[in-house]
PDB file of N, CA and C in Angstrom:
ATOM      1  N   MET A   1       3.518  93.354 152.497  1.00 64.00           N
ATOM      2  CA  MET A   1       3.116  94.710 152.186  1.00 64.00           C
ATOM      3  C   MET A   1       3.180  94.966 150.683  1.00 64.00           C
ATOM      4  N   LEU A   2       4.250  94.525 150.052  1.00 75.00           N
ATOM      5  CA  LEU A   2       4.410  94.790 148.629  1.00 75.00           C
ATOM      6  C   LEU A   2       4.002  93.603 147.757  1.00 75.00           C
ATOM      7  N   GLN A   3       3.310  92.630 148.324  1.00 79.00           N
ATOM      8  CA  GLN A   3       2.882  91.488 147.533  1.00 79.00           C
ATOM      9  C   GLN A   3       1.606  91.853 146.775  1.00 79.00           C
ATOM     10  N   PRO A   4       1.514  91.444 145.515  1.00 74.00           N
ATOM     11  CA  PRO A   4       0.309  91.782 144.744  1.00 74.00           C
ATOM     12  C   PRO A   4      -0.900  90.999 145.239  1.00 74.00           C
ATOM     13  N   ARG A   5      -2.027  91.623 145.218  1.00 77.00           N
ATOM     14  CA  ARG A   5      -3.271  90.982 145.633  1.00 77.00           C
ATOM     15  C   ARG A   5      -4.090  90.686 144.385  1.00 77.00           C
ATOM     16  N   ILE A   6      -4.469  89.436 144.220  1.00 73.00           N
ATOM     17  CA  ILE A   6      -5.278  89.038 143.074  1.00 73.00           C
ATOM     18  C   ILE A   6      -6.729  88.982 143.532  1.00 73.00           C
ATOM     19  N   PRO A   7      -7.598  89.762 142.893  1.00 70.00           N
ATOM     20  CA  PRO A   7      -9.007  89.741 143.336  1.00 70.00           C
ATOM     21  C   PRO A   7      -9.666  88.409 142.984  1.00 70.00           C
ATOM     22  N   VAL A   8     -10.514  87.967 143.868  1.00 70.00           N
ATOM     23  CA  VAL A   8     -11.231  86.705 143.677  1.00 70.00           C
ATOM     24  C   VAL A   8     -12.692  87.043 143.404  1.00 70.00           C
ATOM     25  N   ASN A   9     -13.241  86.424 142.349  1.00 67.00           N
ATOM     26  CA  ASN A   9     -14.644  86.649 142.006  1.00 67.00           C
ATOM     27  C   ASN A   9     -15.500  85.732 142.875  1.00 67.00           C
ATOM     28  N   PRO A  10     -16.296  86.284 143.819  1.00 69.00           N
ATOM     29  CA  PRO A  10     -17.080  85.410 144.705  1.00 69.00           C
ATOM     30  C   PRO A  10     -18.237  84.735 143.988  1.00 69.00           C
ATOM     31  N   LEU A  11     -18.796  85.350 142.946  1.00 70.00           N
ATOM     32  CA  LEU A  11     -19.908  84.754 142.225  1.00 70.00           C
ATOM     33  C   LEU A  11     -19.516  84.563 140.764  1.00 70.00           C
ATOM     34  N   PRO A  12     -19.153  83.375 140.360  1.00 66.00           N
ATOM     35  CA  PRO A  12     -18.789  83.166 138.952  1.00 66.00           C
ATOM     36  C   PRO A  12     -19.974  83.446 138.043  1.00 66.00           C
ATOM     37  N   THR A  13     -19.703  83.919 136.855  1.00 70.00           N
ATOM     38  CA  THR A  13     -20.767  84.290 135.924  1.00 70.00           C
ATOM     39  C   THR A  13     -21.378  83.092 135.230  1.00 70.00           C
ATOM     40  N   GLY A  14     -20.674  82.006 135.140  1.00 70.00           N
ATOM     41  CA  GLY A  14     -21.213  80.841 134.469  1.00 70.00           C
ATOM     42  C   GLY A  14     -20.909  80.813 132.986  1.00 70.00           C
ATOM     43  N   HIS A  15     -20.397  81.910 132.435  1.00 71.00           N
ATOM     44  CA  HIS A  15     -20.053  81.947 131.022  1.00 71.00           C
ATOM     45  C   HIS A  15     -18.683  81.323 130.839  1.00 71.00           C
ATOM     46  N   THR A  16     -18.588  80.446 129.862  1.00 70.00           N
ATOM     47  CA  THR A  16     -17.296  79.832 129.557  1.00 70.00           C
ATOM     48  C   THR A  16     -16.911  80.181 128.135  1.00 70.00           C
ATOM     49  N   ILE A  17     -15.657  80.300 127.910  1.00 71.00           N
ATOM     50  CA  ILE A  17     -15.140  80.597 126.572  1.00 71.00           C
ATOM     51  C   ILE A  17     -14.608  79.289 126.005  1.00 71.00           C
ATOM     52  N   PRO A  18     -15.149  78.840 124.857  1.00 73.00           N
ATOM     53  CA  PRO A  18     -14.665  77.568 124.296  1.00 73.00           C
ATOM     54  C   PRO A  18     -13.233  77.724 123.792  1.00 73.00           C
ATOM     55  N   LEU A  19     -12.449  76.681 123.985  1.00 71.00           N
ATOM     56  CA  LEU A  19     -11.073  76.677 123.509  1.00 71.00           C
ATOM     57  C   LEU A  19     -11.047  76.450 121.997  1.00 71.00           C
ATOM     58  N   PRO A  20     -10.158  77.132 121.286  1.00 75.00           N
ATOM     59  CA  PRO A  20     -10.088  76.890 119.836  1.00 75.00           C
ATOM     60  C   PRO A  20      -9.522  75.499 119.563  1.00 75.00           C
ATOM     61  N   LYS A  21     -10.092  74.870 118.534  1.00 77.00           N
ATOM     62  CA  LYS A  21      -9.632  73.525 118.185  1.00 77.00           C
ATOM     63  C   LYS A  21      -8.429  73.639 117.260  1.00 77.00           C
ATOM     64  N   PRO A  22      -7.367  72.922 117.552  1.00 72.00           N
ATOM     65  CA  PRO A  22      -6.181  72.998 116.687  1.00 72.00           C
ATOM     66  C   PRO A  22      -6.452  72.340 115.343  1.00 72.00           C
ATOM     67  N   THR A  23      -5.785  72.855 114.299  1.00 66.00           N
ATOM     68  CA  THR A  23      -5.926  72.307 112.960  1.00 66.00           C
ATOM     69  C   THR A  23      -5.147  71.000 112.880  1.00 66.00           C
ATOM     70  N   PRO A  24      -5.755  69.954 112.341  1.00 70.00           N
ATOM     71  CA  PRO A  24      -5.009  68.693 112.213  1.00 70.00           C
ATOM     72  C   PRO A  24      -3.799  68.877 111.284  1.00 70.00           C
ATOM     73  N   VAL A  25      -2.748  68.168 111.594  1.00 67.00           N
ATOM     74  CA  VAL A  25      -1.518  68.292 110.822  1.00 67.00           C
ATOM     75  C   VAL A  25      -1.711  67.801 109.394  1.00 67.00           C
ATOM     76  N   ALA A  26      -2.592  66.870 109.160  1.00 67.00           N
ATOM     77  CA  ALA A  26      -2.783  66.308 107.825  1.00 67.00           C
ATOM     78  C   ALA A  26      -3.404  67.334 106.872  1.00 67.00           C
ATOM     79  N   ASP A  27      -4.123  68.342 107.399  1.00 61.00           N
ATOM     80  CA  ASP A  27      -4.790  69.316 106.540  1.00 61.00           C
ATOM     81  C   ASP A  27      -3.863  70.453 106.084  1.00 61.00           C
ATOM     82  N   ILE A  28      -2.684  70.535 106.621  1.00 65.00           N
ATOM     83  CA  ILE A  28      -1.775  71.632 106.288  1.00 65.00           C
ATOM     84  C   ILE A  28      -1.003  71.284 105.031  1.00 65.00           C
ATOM     85  N   GLU A  29      -1.012  72.209 104.065  1.00 71.00           N
ATOM     86  CA  GLU A  29      -0.251  72.010 102.832  1.00 71.00           C
ATOM     87  C   GLU A  29       1.121  72.648 102.976  1.00 71.00           C
ATOM     88  N   LEU A  30       2.133  71.956 102.560  1.00 68.00           N
ATOM     89  CA  LEU A  30       3.484  72.495 102.581  1.00 68.00           C
ATOM     90  C   LEU A  30       3.787  73.078 101.211  1.00 68.00           C
ATOM     91  N   THR A  31       4.086  74.341 101.168  1.00 77.00           N
ATOM     92  CA  THR A  31       4.433  74.986  99.908  1.00 77.00           C
ATOM     93  C   THR A  31       5.803  75.617 100.040  1.00 77.00           C
ATOM     94  N   ALA A  32       6.506  75.692  98.943  1.00 77.00           N
ATOM     95  CA  ALA A  32       7.829  76.311  98.942  1.00 77.00           C
ATOM     96  C   ALA A  32       7.658  77.830  98.948  1.00 77.00           C
ATOM     97  N   PRO A  33       8.525  78.540  99.684  1.00 78.00           N
ATOM     98  CA  PRO A  33       8.404  80.003  99.688  1.00 78.00           C
ATOM     99  C   PRO A  33       8.761  80.574  98.319  1.00 78.00           C
ATOM    100  N   ALA A  34       8.196  81.732  98.033  1.00 79.00           N
ATOM    101  CA  ALA A  34       8.473  82.385  96.762  1.00 79.00           C
ATOM    102  C   ALA A  34       9.941  82.797  96.717  1.00 79.00           C
ATOM    103  N   PRO A  35      10.564  82.708  95.543  1.00 81.00           N
ATOM    104  CA  PRO A  35      11.978  83.089  95.471  1.00 81.00           C
ATOM    105  C   PRO A  35      12.153  84.583  95.722  1.00 81.00           C
ATOM    106  N   VAL A  36      13.209  84.907  96.444  1.00 80.00           N
ATOM    107  CA  VAL A  36      13.496  86.302  96.776  1.00 80.00           C
ATOM    108  C   VAL A  36      14.248  86.926  95.612  1.00 80.00           C
ATOM    109  N   PRO A  37      13.778  88.098  95.120  1.00 82.00           N
ATOM    110  CA  PRO A  37      14.496  88.712  94.014  1.00 82.00           C
ATOM    111  C   PRO A  37      15.879  89.190  94.461  1.00 82.00           C
ATOM    112  N   VAL A  38      16.846  88.998  93.610  1.00 81.00           N
ATOM    113  CA  VAL A  38      18.220  89.380  93.918  1.00 81.00           C
ATOM    114  C   VAL A  38      18.431  90.821  93.471  1.00 81.00           C
ATOM    115  N   ALA A  39      18.977  91.640  94.375  1.00 79.00           N
ATOM    116  CA  ALA A  39      19.236  93.034  94.050  1.00 79.00           C
ATOM    117  C   ALA A  39      20.445  93.114  93.113  1.00 79.00           C
ATOM    118  N   PRO A  40      20.423  94.055  92.184  1.00 78.00           N
ATOM    119  CA  PRO A  40      21.575  94.182  91.296  1.00 78.00           C
ATOM    120  C   PRO A  40      22.808  94.638  92.069  1.00 78.00           C
ATOM    121  N   ALA A  41      23.960  94.244  91.584  1.00 77.00           N
ATOM    122  CA  ALA A  41      25.210  94.606  92.246  1.00 77.00           C
ATOM    123  C   ALA A  41      25.417  96.108  92.170  1.00 77.00           C
ATOM    124  N   ARG A  42      25.853  96.692  93.278  1.00 76.00           N
ATOM    125  CA  ARG A  42      26.084  98.129  93.311  1.00 76.00           C
ATOM    126  C   ARG A  42      27.492  98.433  92.839  1.00 76.00           C
ATOM    127  N   THR A  43      27.595  99.561  92.192  1.00 76.00           N
ATOM    128  CA  THR A  43      28.925  99.970  91.770  1.00 76.00           C
ATOM    129  C   THR A  43      29.586 100.733  92.896  1.00 76.00           C
ATOM    130  N   SER A  44      30.867 100.616  93.020  1.00 77.00           N
ATOM    131  CA  SER A  44      31.578 101.316  94.085  1.00 77.00           C
ATOM    132  C   SER A  44      31.824 102.762  93.671  1.00 77.00           C
ATOM    133  N   VAL A  45      31.908 103.633  94.655  1.00 77.00           N
ATOM    134  CA  VAL A  45      32.160 105.044  94.398  1.00 77.00           C
ATOM    135  C   VAL A  45      33.656 105.221  94.168  1.00 77.00           C
ATOM    136  N   GLN A  46      33.985 105.838  93.060  1.00 82.00           N
ATOM    137  CA  GLN A  46      35.394 106.058  92.752  1.00 82.00           C
ATOM    138  C   GLN A  46      35.706 107.533  92.951  1.00 82.00           C
ATOM    139  N   LEU A  47      36.698 107.787  93.790  1.00 81.00           N
ATOM    140  CA  LEU A  47      37.095 109.157  94.079  1.00 81.00           C
ATOM    141  C   LEU A  47      38.281 109.532  93.203  1.00 81.00           C
ATOM    142  N   THR A  48      38.105 110.606  92.496  1.00 89.00           N
ATOM    143  CA  THR A  48      39.236 111.152  91.745  1.00 89.00           C
ATOM    144  C   THR A  48      40.001 112.088  92.678  1.00 89.00           C
ATOM    145  N   PRO A  49      41.227 112.449  92.340  1.00 87.00           N
ATOM    146  CA  PRO A  49      41.961 113.369  93.220  1.00 87.00           C
ATOM    147  C   PRO A  49      41.227 114.692  93.430  1.00 87.00           C
ATOM    148  N   GLY A  50      40.553 115.179  92.422  1.00 90.00           N
ATOM    149  CA  GLY A  50      39.815 116.434  92.561  1.00 90.00           C
ATOM    150  C   GLY A  50      38.635 116.311  93.513  1.00 90.00           C
ATOM    151  N   SER A  51      37.888 115.199  93.399  1.00 90.00           N
ATOM    152  CA  SER A  51      36.732 115.025  94.287  1.00 90.00           C
ATOM    153  C   SER A  51      37.176 114.740  95.716  1.00 90.00           C
ATOM    154  N   ALA A  52      38.291 114.042  95.881  1.00 90.00           N
ATOM    155  CA  ALA A  52      38.820 113.805  97.224  1.00 90.00           C
ATOM    156  C   ALA A  52      39.242 115.117  97.868  1.00 90.00           C
ATOM    157  N   LEU A  53      39.865 115.990  97.088  1.00 92.00           N
ATOM    158  CA  LEU A  53      40.289 117.292  97.602  1.00 92.00           C
ATOM    159  C   LEU A  53      39.065 118.139  97.978  1.00 92.00           C
ATOM    160  N   ALA A  54      38.031 118.086  97.155  1.00 93.00           N
ATOM    161  CA  ALA A  54      36.805 118.832  97.464  1.00 93.00           C
ATOM    162  C   ALA A  54      36.141 118.287  98.721  1.00 93.00           C
ATOM    163  N   LEU A  55      36.178 116.980  98.906  1.00 92.00           N
ATOM    164  CA  LEU A  55      35.590 116.362 100.088  1.00 92.00           C
ATOM    165  C   LEU A  55      36.346 116.776 101.345  1.00 92.00           C
ATOM    166  N   VAL A  56      37.671 116.786 101.272  1.00 93.00           N
ATOM    167  CA  VAL A  56      38.485 117.196 102.419  1.00 93.00           C
ATOM    168  C   VAL A  56      38.265 118.680 102.722  1.00 93.00           C
ATOM    169  N   ALA A  57      38.201 119.511 101.690  1.00 95.00           N
ATOM    170  CA  ALA A  57      37.989 120.945 101.896  1.00 95.00           C
ATOM    171  C   ALA A  57      36.603 121.201 102.504  1.00 95.00           C
ATOM    172  N   GLY A  58      35.595 120.474 102.048  1.00 95.00           N
ATOM    173  CA  GLY A  58      34.247 120.621 102.613  1.00 95.00           C
ATOM    174  C   GLY A  58      34.197 120.203 104.070  1.00 95.00           C
ATOM    175  N   GLY A  59      34.870 119.096 104.392  1.00 95.00           N
ATOM    176  CA  GLY A  59      34.914 118.648 105.786  1.00 95.00           C
ATOM    177  C   GLY A  59      35.639 119.647 106.668  1.00 95.00           C
ATOM    178  N   GLY A  60      36.737 120.201 106.148  1.00 96.00           N
ATOM    179  CA  GLY A  60      37.470 121.213 106.921  1.00 96.00           C
ATOM    180  C   GLY A  60      36.635 122.462 107.149  1.00 96.00           C
ATOM    181  N   ALA A  61      35.869 122.867 106.133  1.00 96.00           N
ATOM    182  CA  ALA A  61      35.011 124.040 106.280  1.00 96.00           C
ATOM    183  C   ALA A  61      33.927 123.802 107.329  1.00 96.00           C
ATOM    184  N   VAL A  62      33.372 122.606 107.329  1.00 96.00           N
ATOM    185  CA  VAL A  62      32.343 122.278 108.326  1.00 96.00           C
ATOM    186  C   VAL A  62      32.935 122.325 109.727  1.00 96.00           C
ATOM    187  N   VAL A  63      34.135 121.787 109.898  1.00 96.00           N
ATOM    188  CA  VAL A  63      34.782 121.793 111.214  1.00 96.00           C
ATOM    189  C   VAL A  63      35.060 123.222 111.661  1.00 96.00           C
ATOM    190  N   LEU A  64      35.538 124.071 110.746  1.00 97.00           N
ATOM    191  CA  LEU A  64      35.827 125.459 111.110  1.00 97.00           C
ATOM    192  C   LEU A  64      34.556 126.225 111.490  1.00 97.00           C
ATOM    193  N   VAL A  65      33.506 126.046 110.720  1.00 97.00           N
ATOM    194  CA  VAL A  65      32.256 126.759 111.024  1.00 97.00           C
ATOM    195  C   VAL A  65      31.689 126.279 112.350  1.00 97.00           C
ATOM    196  N   LEU A  66      31.683 124.969 112.575  1.00 96.00           N
ATOM    197  CA  LEU A  66      31.165 124.422 113.823  1.00 96.00           C
ATOM    198  C   LEU A  66      32.007 124.890 115.005  1.00 96.00           C
ATOM    199  N   GLY A  67      33.320 124.933 114.830  1.00 96.00           N
ATOM    200  CA  GLY A  67      34.188 125.429 115.900  1.00 96.00           C
ATOM    201  C   GLY A  67      33.930 126.888 116.204  1.00 96.00           C
ATOM    202  N   ALA A  68      33.742 127.705 115.176  1.00 97.00           N
ATOM    203  CA  ALA A  68      33.468 129.125 115.398  1.00 97.00           C
ATOM    204  C   ALA A  68      32.147 129.324 116.136  1.00 97.00           C
ATOM    205  N   VAL A  69      31.137 128.538 115.786  1.00 97.00           N
ATOM    206  CA  VAL A  69      29.845 128.653 116.466  1.00 97.00           C
ATOM    207  C   VAL A  69      29.973 128.261 117.930  1.00 97.00           C
ATOM    208  N   LEU A  70      30.684 127.173 118.209  1.00 97.00           N
ATOM    209  CA  LEU A  70      30.826 126.725 119.592  1.00 97.00           C
ATOM    210  C   LEU A  70      31.643 127.702 120.418  1.00 97.00           C
ATOM    211  N   VAL A  71      32.704 128.259 119.843  1.00 97.00           N
ATOM    212  CA  VAL A  71      33.519 129.231 120.569  1.00 97.00           C
ATOM    213  C   VAL A  71      32.725 130.500 120.842  1.00 97.00           C
ATOM    214  N   SER A  72      31.928 130.936 119.882  1.00 97.00           N
ATOM    215  CA  SER A  72      31.128 132.144 120.105  1.00 97.00           C
ATOM    216  C   SER A  72      30.079 131.912 121.188  1.00 97.00           C
ATOM    217  N   MET A  73      29.499 130.717 121.236  1.00 97.00           N
ATOM    218  CA  MET A  73      28.542 130.417 122.300  1.00 97.00           C
ATOM    219  C   MET A  73      29.225 130.396 123.661  1.00 97.00           C
ATOM    220  N   LEU A  74      30.423 129.826 123.728  1.00 97.00           N
ATOM    221  CA  LEU A  74      31.171 129.801 124.982  1.00 97.00           C
ATOM    222  C   LEU A  74      31.527 131.217 125.422  1.00 97.00           C
ATOM    223  N   LEU A  75      31.911 132.057 124.469  1.00 97.00           N
ATOM    224  CA  LEU A  75      32.244 133.446 124.779  1.00 97.00           C
ATOM    225  C   LEU A  75      31.009 134.202 125.271  1.00 97.00           C
ATOM    226  N   ALA A  76      29.865 133.949 124.674  1.00 97.00           N
ATOM    227  CA  ALA A  76      28.632 134.606 125.117  1.00 97.00           C
ATOM    228  C   ALA A  76      28.284 134.207 126.540  1.00 97.00           C
ATOM    229  N   VAL A  77      28.458 132.935 126.878  1.00 97.00           N
ATOM    230  CA  VAL A  77      28.170 132.476 128.240  1.00 97.00           C
ATOM    231  C   VAL A  77      29.154 133.106 129.228  1.00 97.00           C
ATOM    232  N   ALA A  78      30.432 133.201 128.842  1.00 97.00           N
ATOM    233  CA  ALA A  78      31.436 133.790 129.735  1.00 97.00           C
ATOM    234  C   ALA A  78      31.157 135.274 129.970  1.00 97.00           C
ATOM    235  N   ILE A  79      30.804 136.005 128.927  1.00 97.00           N
ATOM    236  CA  ILE A  79      30.508 137.431 129.075  1.00 97.00           C
ATOM    237  C   ILE A  79      29.267 137.635 129.947  1.00 97.00           C
ATOM    238  N   THR A  80      28.254 136.794 129.733  1.00 97.00           N
ATOM    239  CA  THR A  80      27.041 136.898 130.548  1.00 97.00           C
ATOM    240  C   THR A  80      27.348 136.620 132.014  1.00 97.00           C
ATOM    241  N   GLY A  81      28.142 135.600 132.282  1.00 97.00           N
ATOM    242  CA  GLY A  81      28.505 135.282 133.669  1.00 97.00           C
ATOM    243  C   GLY A  81      29.290 136.399 134.325  1.00 97.00           C
ATOM    244  N   ALA A  82      30.224 137.011 133.593  1.00 97.00           N
ATOM    245  CA  ALA A  82      31.021 138.108 134.149  1.00 97.00           C
ATOM    246  C   ALA A  82      30.131 139.317 134.432  1.00 97.00           C
ATOM    247  N   SER A  83      29.219 139.623 133.530  1.00 98.00           N
ATOM    248  CA  SER A  83      28.350 140.790 133.753  1.00 98.00           C
ATOM    249  C   SER A  83      27.416 140.556 134.935  1.00 98.00           C
ATOM    250  N   VAL A  84      26.921 139.338 135.105  1.00 97.00           N
ATOM    251  CA  VAL A  84      26.069 139.039 136.260  1.00 97.00           C
ATOM    252  C   VAL A  84      26.876 139.167 137.551  1.00 97.00           C
ATOM    253  N   ALA A  85      28.131 138.758 137.549  1.00 97.00           N
ATOM    254  CA  ALA A  85      28.972 138.889 138.737  1.00 97.00           C
ATOM    255  C   ALA A  85      29.209 140.353 139.077  1.00 97.00           C
ATOM    256  N   VAL A  86      29.464 141.187 138.071  1.00 97.00           N
ATOM    257  CA  VAL A  86      29.671 142.618 138.315  1.00 97.00           C
ATOM    258  C   VAL A  86      28.392 143.251 138.864  1.00 97.00           C
ATOM    259  N   ILE A  87      27.249 142.889 138.312  1.00 97.00           N
ATOM    260  CA  ILE A  87      25.978 143.440 138.800  1.00 97.00           C
ATOM    261  C   ILE A  87      25.745 143.017 140.249  1.00 97.00           C
ATOM    262  N   ALA A  88      26.096 141.785 140.602  1.00 97.00           N
ATOM    263  CA  ALA A  88      25.916 141.314 141.975  1.00 97.00           C
ATOM    264  C   ALA A  88      26.783 142.114 142.937  1.00 97.00           C
ATOM    265  N   VAL A  89      28.023 142.403 142.556  1.00 97.00           N
ATOM    266  CA  VAL A  89      28.909 143.192 143.418  1.00 97.00           C
ATOM    267  C   VAL A  89      28.363 144.597 143.588  1.00 97.00           C
ATOM    268  N   VAL A  90      27.911 145.227 142.515  1.00 96.00           N
ATOM    269  CA  VAL A  90      27.371 146.590 142.594  1.00 96.00           C
ATOM    270  C   VAL A  90      26.124 146.607 143.467  1.00 96.00           C
ATOM    271  N   LEU A  91      25.249 145.651 143.302  1.00 96.00           N
ATOM    272  CA  LEU A  91      24.035 145.612 144.125  1.00 96.00           C
ATOM    273  C   LEU A  91      24.371 145.393 145.594  1.00 96.00           C
ATOM    274  N   ARG A  92      25.364 144.560 145.862  1.00 95.00           N
ATOM    275  CA  ARG A  92      25.763 144.337 147.247  1.00 95.00           C
ATOM    276  C   ARG A  92      26.291 145.623 147.872  1.00 95.00           C
ATOM    277  N   LEU A  93      27.090 146.375 147.110  1.00 94.00           N
ATOM    278  CA  LEU A  93      27.600 147.653 147.617  1.00 94.00           C
ATOM    279  C   LEU A  93      26.476 148.652 147.839  1.00 94.00           C
ATOM    280  N   LEU A  94      25.517 148.708 146.937  1.00 93.00           N
ATOM    281  CA  LEU A  94      24.390 149.625 147.112  1.00 93.00           C
ATOM    282  C   LEU A  94      23.542 149.263 148.335  1.00 93.00           C
ATOM    283  N   VAL A  95      23.304 147.999 148.540  1.00 93.00           N
ATOM    284  CA  VAL A  95      22.520 147.554 149.707  1.00 93.00           C
ATOM    285  C   VAL A  95      23.269 147.894 150.985  1.00 93.00           C
ATOM    286  N   ARG A  96      24.578 147.703 150.995  1.00 93.00           N
ATOM    287  CA  ARG A  96      25.380 148.016 152.178  1.00 93.00           C
ATOM    288  C   ARG A  96      25.337 149.517 152.475  1.00 93.00           C
ATOM    289  N   ASP A  97      25.425 150.332 151.423  1.00 91.00           N
ATOM    290  CA  ASP A  97      25.351 151.784 151.613  1.00 91.00           C
ATOM    291  C   ASP A  97      23.979 152.194 152.143  1.00 91.00           C
ATOM    292  N   LEU A  98      22.917 151.553 151.646  1.00 90.00           N
ATOM    293  CA  LEU A  98      21.574 151.898 152.132  1.00 90.00           C
ATOM    294  C   LEU A  98      21.392 151.499 153.600  1.00 90.00           C
ATOM    295  N   GLN A  99      22.013 150.392 154.017  1.00 88.00           N
ATOM    296  CA  GLN A  99      21.890 149.974 155.401  1.00 88.00           C
ATOM    297  C   GLN A  99      22.676 150.889 156.347  1.00 88.00           C
ATOM    298  N   LYS A 100      23.764 151.491 155.856  1.00 86.00           N
ATOM    299  CA  LYS A 100      24.545 152.416 156.688  1.00 86.00           C
ATOM    300  C   LYS A 100      23.847 153.767 156.809  1.00 86.00           C
ATOM    301  N   GLY A 101      22.929 154.049 155.925  1.00 73.00           N
ATOM    302  CA  GLY A 101      22.178 155.284 155.994  1.00 73.00           C
ATOM    303  C   GLY A 101      22.845 156.456 155.282  1.00 73.00           C
ATOM    304  N   ARG A 102      23.641 156.192 154.287  1.00 60.00           N
ATOM    305  CA  ARG A 102      24.311 157.286 153.559  1.00 60.00           C
ATOM    306  C   ARG A 102      23.400 157.946 152.599  1.00 60.00           C
TER     307      ARG A 102
END
């Protein structure tokens, strides 16, 4: 059932594609590759105490801002969920009152 079916051509066209002839090994020239340019040596980054302190302060600021954004998003989701729950309870009470005929 799941075996592939290969179609068979009942009438061959008669056209043949000639095979490419390989190049004789004697005709190939061996050349050396071009030399690769050497990149200049990079200097290492030197941190002074002031720049290290600025780097740490910047990283701390990023963490605080990212944390505040994530906490505010979590708070927004929690408030939305609580308000939807309150609306569901109120609607359920209203539907029950309408069914009792008040």
